[in-house]
PDB file of C-alpha atoms in Angstrom:
ATOM      1  CA  MET A   1       3.723  31.698  -6.614  1.00 53.00           C
ATOM      2  CA  GLU A   2       5.031  29.867  -9.719  1.00 70.00           C
ATOM      3  CA  ASN A   3       8.231  27.833  -8.711  1.00 90.00           C
ATOM      4  CA  GLN A   4       9.982  24.988 -10.312  1.00 92.00           C
ATOM      5  CA  GLU A   5      11.087  23.310  -7.077  1.00 93.00           C
ATOM      6  CA  LEU A   6       7.309  23.426  -5.668  1.00 95.00           C
ATOM      7  CA  ILE A   7       5.958  22.093  -8.948  1.00 95.00           C
ATOM      8  CA  GLN A   8       8.614  19.154  -9.040  1.00 94.00           C
ATOM      9  CA  PHE A   9       7.562  18.557  -5.471  1.00 96.00           C
ATOM     10  CA  GLY A  10       3.905  18.405  -6.477  1.00 96.00           C
ATOM     11  CA  LEU A  11       4.483  16.301  -9.269  1.00 95.00           C
ATOM     12  CA  LEU A  12       6.669  13.853  -7.185  1.00 95.00           C
ATOM     13  CA  VAL A  13       3.631  13.772  -4.624  1.00 97.00           C
ATOM     14  CA  LYS A  14       1.212  12.920  -7.434  1.00 97.00           C
ATOM     15  CA  LYS A  15       3.237  10.255  -8.951  1.00 96.00           C
ATOM     16  CA  ARG A  16       3.828   8.510  -5.631  1.00 96.00           C
ATOM     17  CA  ARG A  17       0.003   8.872  -4.837  1.00 97.00           C
ATOM     18  CA  LEU A  18      -1.073   7.384  -8.149  1.00 97.00           C
ATOM     19  CA  GLU A  19       1.548   4.579  -7.670  1.00 96.00           C
ATOM     20  CA  GLN A  20      -0.375   3.718  -4.194  1.00 95.00           C
ATOM     21  CA  ASN A  21      -3.698   4.017  -6.352  1.00 97.00           C
ATOM     22  CA  LEU A  22      -4.889   6.808  -3.928  1.00 97.00           C
ATOM     23  CA  SER A  23      -7.233   9.569  -4.640  1.00 98.00           C
ATOM     24  CA  GLN A  24      -6.376  12.843  -3.388  1.00 98.00           C
ATOM     25  CA  GLU A  25      -9.284  12.407  -1.228  1.00 98.00           C
ATOM     26  CA  GLN A  26      -8.074   9.187   0.165  1.00 98.00           C
ATOM     27  CA  LEU A  27      -4.433  10.570   0.713  1.00 98.00           C
ATOM     28  CA  ALA A  28      -5.727  13.881   2.544  1.00 98.00           C
ATOM     29  CA  LEU A  29      -7.762  11.519   5.007  1.00 97.00           C
ATOM     30  CA  SER A  30      -4.704   9.167   5.783  1.00 96.00           C
ATOM     31  CA  CYS A  31      -2.401  12.180   6.441  1.00 95.00           C
ATOM     32  CA  ASP A  32      -5.108  14.469   8.151  1.00 95.00           C
ATOM     33  CA  LEU A  33      -4.852  17.386   5.647  1.00 97.00           C
ATOM     34  CA  ASP A  34      -7.420  18.908   3.538  1.00 97.00           C
ATOM     35  CA  ARG A  35      -7.990  17.525   0.008  1.00 97.00           C
ATOM     36  CA  THR A  36      -7.753  20.911  -1.484  1.00 98.00           C
ATOM     37  CA  TYR A  37      -4.151  21.495   0.228  1.00 98.00           C
ATOM     38  CA  ILE A  38      -3.008  18.313  -1.256  1.00 98.00           C
ATOM     39  CA  SER A  39      -4.529  19.428  -4.701  1.00 98.00           C
ATOM     40  CA  SER A  40      -2.493  22.869  -4.159  1.00 98.00           C
ATOM     41  CA  ILE A  41       0.598  21.074  -3.288  1.00 98.00           C
ATOM     42  CA  GLU A  42       0.356  18.897  -6.339  1.00 98.00           C
ATOM     43  CA  ARG A  43      -0.072  21.965  -8.728  1.00 97.00           C
ATOM     44  CA  GLY A  44       3.114  23.269  -7.107  1.00 96.00           C
ATOM     45  CA  LYS A  45       1.240  26.256  -5.261  1.00 96.00           C
ATOM     46  CA  ARG A  46       2.452  25.310  -1.739  1.00 96.00           C
ATOM     47  CA  ASN A  47       5.671  25.849   0.250  1.00 97.00           C
ATOM     48  CA  VAL A  48       4.834  22.777   2.218  1.00 97.00           C
ATOM     49  CA  GLY A  49       6.319  22.738   5.842  1.00 97.00           C
ATOM     50  CA  LEU A  50       8.610  19.867   7.210  1.00 97.00           C
ATOM     51  CA  LEU A  51       5.914  18.388   9.362  1.00 96.00           C
ATOM     52  CA  ASN A  52       3.398  18.200   6.540  1.00 97.00           C
ATOM     53  CA  ILE A  53       6.150  16.634   3.944  1.00 97.00           C
ATOM     54  CA  ILE A  54       6.835  14.093   6.502  1.00 96.00           C
ATOM     55  CA  LYS A  55       3.043  13.413   7.121  1.00 96.00           C
ATOM     56  CA  ILE A  56       2.570  13.050   3.494  1.00 97.00           C
ATOM     57  CA  ALA A  57       5.515  10.659   3.015  1.00 96.00           C
ATOM     58  CA  LYS A  58       4.179   8.444   5.694  1.00 95.00           C
ATOM     59  CA  ALA A  59       0.853   8.280   4.156  1.00 96.00           C
ATOM     60  CA  LEU A  60       2.565   7.495   0.881  1.00 96.00           C
ATOM     61  CA  ASN A  61       4.922   4.637   2.416  1.00 95.00           C
ATOM     62  CA  VAL A  62       8.033   6.564   1.485  1.00 94.00           C
ATOM     63  CA  GLU A  63      10.713   8.224   3.261  1.00 93.00           C
ATOM     64  CA  PRO A  64      10.629  12.029   3.173  1.00 94.00           C
ATOM     65  CA  SER A  65      13.806  12.111   1.231  1.00 94.00           C
ATOM     66  CA  GLN A  66      12.006  10.397  -1.783  1.00 93.00           C
ATOM     67  CA  LEU A  67       9.728  13.150  -2.046  1.00 94.00           C
ATOM     68  CA  LEU A  68      12.889  15.635  -2.652  1.00 92.00           C
ATOM     69  CA  THR A  69      14.584  13.790  -5.321  1.00 89.00           C
ATOM     70  CA  PHE A  70      14.651  16.687  -7.608  1.00 75.00           C
ATOM     71  CA  ASP A  71      16.549  15.417 -11.219  1.00 65.00           C
ATOM     72  CA  GLY A  72      19.233  17.970 -12.208  1.00 52.00           C
ATOM     73  CA  TYR A  73      19.015  19.394  -8.905  1.00 49.00           C
ATOM     74  CA  LEU A  74      22.355  20.981  -8.004  1.00 43.00           C
ATOM     75  CA  ASN A  75      22.807  22.378 -11.449  1.00 42.00           C
ATOM     76  CA  GLY A  76      19.509  24.076 -11.534  1.00 43.00           C
TER      77      GLY A  76
ATOM     78  CA  MET B   1       7.256  23.257  19.809  1.00 52.00           C
ATOM     79  CA  GLU B   2       9.207  20.105  20.611  1.00 70.00           C
ATOM     80  CA  ASN B   3       9.182  17.677  17.816  1.00 90.00           C
ATOM     81  CA  GLN B   4      11.580  14.848  17.039  1.00 92.00           C
ATOM     82  CA  GLU B   5      11.420  15.229  13.427  1.00 93.00           C
ATOM     83  CA  LEU B   6      12.314  18.944  13.498  1.00 95.00           C
ATOM     84  CA  ILE B   7      15.061  17.996  16.158  1.00 95.00           C
ATOM     85  CA  GLN B   8      16.546  15.388  13.699  1.00 94.00           C
ATOM     86  CA  PHE B   9      16.418  17.792  10.869  1.00 96.00           C
ATOM     87  CA  GLY B  10      18.093  20.367  12.839  1.00 96.00           C
ATOM     88  CA  LEU B  11      20.945  17.994  13.862  1.00 95.00           C
ATOM     89  CA  LEU B  12      21.350  16.916  10.216  1.00 95.00           C
ATOM     90  CA  VAL B  13      21.591  20.529   9.093  1.00 97.00           C
ATOM     91  CA  LYS B  14      24.248  21.263  11.944  1.00 97.00           C
ATOM     92  CA  LYS B  15      26.336  18.218  10.965  1.00 96.00           C
ATOM     93  CA  ARG B  16      26.465  19.043   7.355  1.00 96.00           C
ATOM     94  CA  ARG B  17      27.210  22.631   8.278  1.00 97.00           C
ATOM     95  CA  LEU B  18      30.329  21.649  10.371  1.00 97.00           C
ATOM     96  CA  GLU B  19      31.361  19.099   7.698  1.00 96.00           C
ATOM     97  CA  GLN B  20      31.659  22.145   5.408  1.00 95.00           C
ATOM     98  CA  ASN B  21      33.353  24.178   8.289  1.00 96.00           C
ATOM     99  CA  LEU B  22      30.747  26.914   8.064  1.00 97.00           C
ATOM    100  CA  SER B  23      29.517  29.106  11.025  1.00 98.00           C
ATOM    101  CA  GLN B  24      25.905  29.569  11.460  1.00 98.00           C
ATOM    102  CA  GLU B  25      26.583  33.271  10.338  1.00 98.00           C
ATOM    103  CA  GLN B  26      28.372  31.944   7.185  1.00 98.00           C
ATOM    104  CA  LEU B  27      25.564  29.444   6.405  1.00 98.00           C
ATOM    105  CA  ALA B  28      23.005  32.224   6.751  1.00 98.00           C
ATOM    106  CA  LEU B  29      24.821  34.664   4.292  1.00 97.00           C
ATOM    107  CA  SER B  30      25.155  32.109   1.992  1.00 96.00           C
ATOM    108  CA  CYS B  31      21.524  31.036   1.830  1.00 95.00           C
ATOM    109  CA  ASP B  32      20.222  34.600   2.530  1.00 95.00           C
ATOM    110  CA  LEU B  33      18.659  33.773   5.679  1.00 97.00           C
ATOM    111  CA  ASP B  34      18.980  35.207   9.345  1.00 97.00           C
ATOM    112  CA  ARG B  35      21.850  33.613  11.432  1.00 97.00           C
ATOM    113  CA  THR B  36      19.013  33.367  14.472  1.00 98.00           C
ATOM    114  CA  TYR B  37      16.838  31.281  11.927  1.00 98.00           C
ATOM    115  CA  ILE B  38      19.550  29.061  11.187  1.00 98.00           C
ATOM    116  CA  SER B  39      20.143  28.739  14.899  1.00 98.00           C
ATOM    117  CA  SER B  40      16.611  28.081  15.833  1.00 98.00           C
ATOM    118  CA  ILE B  41      16.341  25.355  12.725  1.00 98.00           C
ATOM    119  CA  GLU B  42      19.417  23.392  14.229  1.00 98.00           C
ATOM    120  CA  ARG B  43      17.673  23.403  17.716  1.00 97.00           C
ATOM    121  CA  GLY B  44      14.570  21.877  16.209  1.00 96.00           C
ATOM    122  CA  LYS B  45      12.476  24.895  16.743  1.00 96.00           C
ATOM    123  CA  ARG B  46      11.251  25.412  13.303  1.00 96.00           C
ATOM    124  CA  ASN B  47       8.699  23.651  10.596  1.00 97.00           C
ATOM    125  CA  VAL B  48      10.828  24.847   7.695  1.00 97.00           C
ATOM    126  CA  GLY B  49       9.097  25.396   4.424  1.00 97.00           C
ATOM    127  CA  LEU B  50      10.399  23.394   1.461  1.00 97.00           C
ATOM    128  CA  LEU B  51      11.962  26.578  -0.397  1.00 96.00           C
ATOM    129  CA  ASN B  52      14.223  27.226   2.672  1.00 97.00           C
ATOM    130  CA  ILE B  53      15.201  23.529   3.001  1.00 97.00           C
ATOM    131  CA  ILE B  54      16.258  23.582  -0.631  1.00 96.00           C
ATOM    132  CA  LYS B  55      18.198  26.896  -0.159  1.00 96.00           C
ATOM    133  CA  ILE B  56      19.912  25.353   2.910  1.00 97.00           C
ATOM    134  CA  ALA B  57      20.784  22.263   1.058  1.00 96.00           C
ATOM    135  CA  LYS B  58      22.193  24.307  -1.912  1.00 95.00           C
ATOM    136  CA  ALA B  59      23.991  26.364   0.582  1.00 96.00           C
ATOM    137  CA  LEU B  60      25.387  23.088   2.113  1.00 96.00           C
ATOM    138  CA  ASN B  61      26.241  21.534  -1.435  1.00 95.00           C
ATOM    139  CA  VAL B  62      24.008  18.454  -0.617  1.00 94.00           C
ATOM    140  CA  GLU B  63      20.765  17.494  -2.161  1.00 93.00           C
ATOM    141  CA  PRO B  64      17.642  18.302  -0.457  1.00 94.00           C
ATOM    142  CA  SER B  65      16.769  14.844   0.269  1.00 93.00           C
ATOM    143  CA  GLN B  66      20.049  14.273   2.058  1.00 93.00           C
ATOM    144  CA  LEU B  67      18.671  16.535   4.687  1.00 94.00           C
ATOM    145  CA  LEU B  68      15.673  14.558   5.204  1.00 92.00           C
ATOM    146  CA  THR B  69      17.233  10.960   5.588  1.00 89.00           C
ATOM    147  CA  PHE B  70      15.808  10.522   9.216  1.00 75.00           C
ATOM    148  CA  ASP B  71      17.329   7.097  10.637  1.00 65.00           C
ATOM    149  CA  GLY B  72      14.714   4.472  11.749  1.00 52.00           C
ATOM    150  CA  TYR B  73      12.044   6.826   9.920  1.00 49.00           C
ATOM    151  CA  LEU B  74       9.214   4.539   8.891  1.00 43.00           C
ATOM    152  CA  ASN B  75       8.752   2.690  12.192  1.00 41.00           C
ATOM    153  CA  GLY B  76       9.011   5.766  14.203  1.00 42.00           C
TER     154      GLY B  76
END
């Protein structure tokens, strides 16, 4: 599944994770998700559910909305 | 599935829909989803996937992030 929005979401998660100096493993542990799931999210392969978006946002100390700020979104 | 975050998301979708004077049917049609699905989202019964969050946001002329602005979120 190649989808621009999923890819952008994945890049945002990765960016926030690196800003927090967290490995995928550390992020996965702190939000009780599997590392391979975090990896597939960051590669834009997952249509993540709202509850997991919120879990990941909490683990990254950001608001869920901050993981959905896609640039040039509405005219995409 | 009773979950505060899903309930808040549902209330935000409903609020935005009413602001746009759309019925559930009209919203459902414009984002190619089923009316009963929209209804269950608004009642906080659905762990909505990212792609549907984006579809609904586009149909409501808001950014996806605006559907995830939960109040008092991080200290919840």
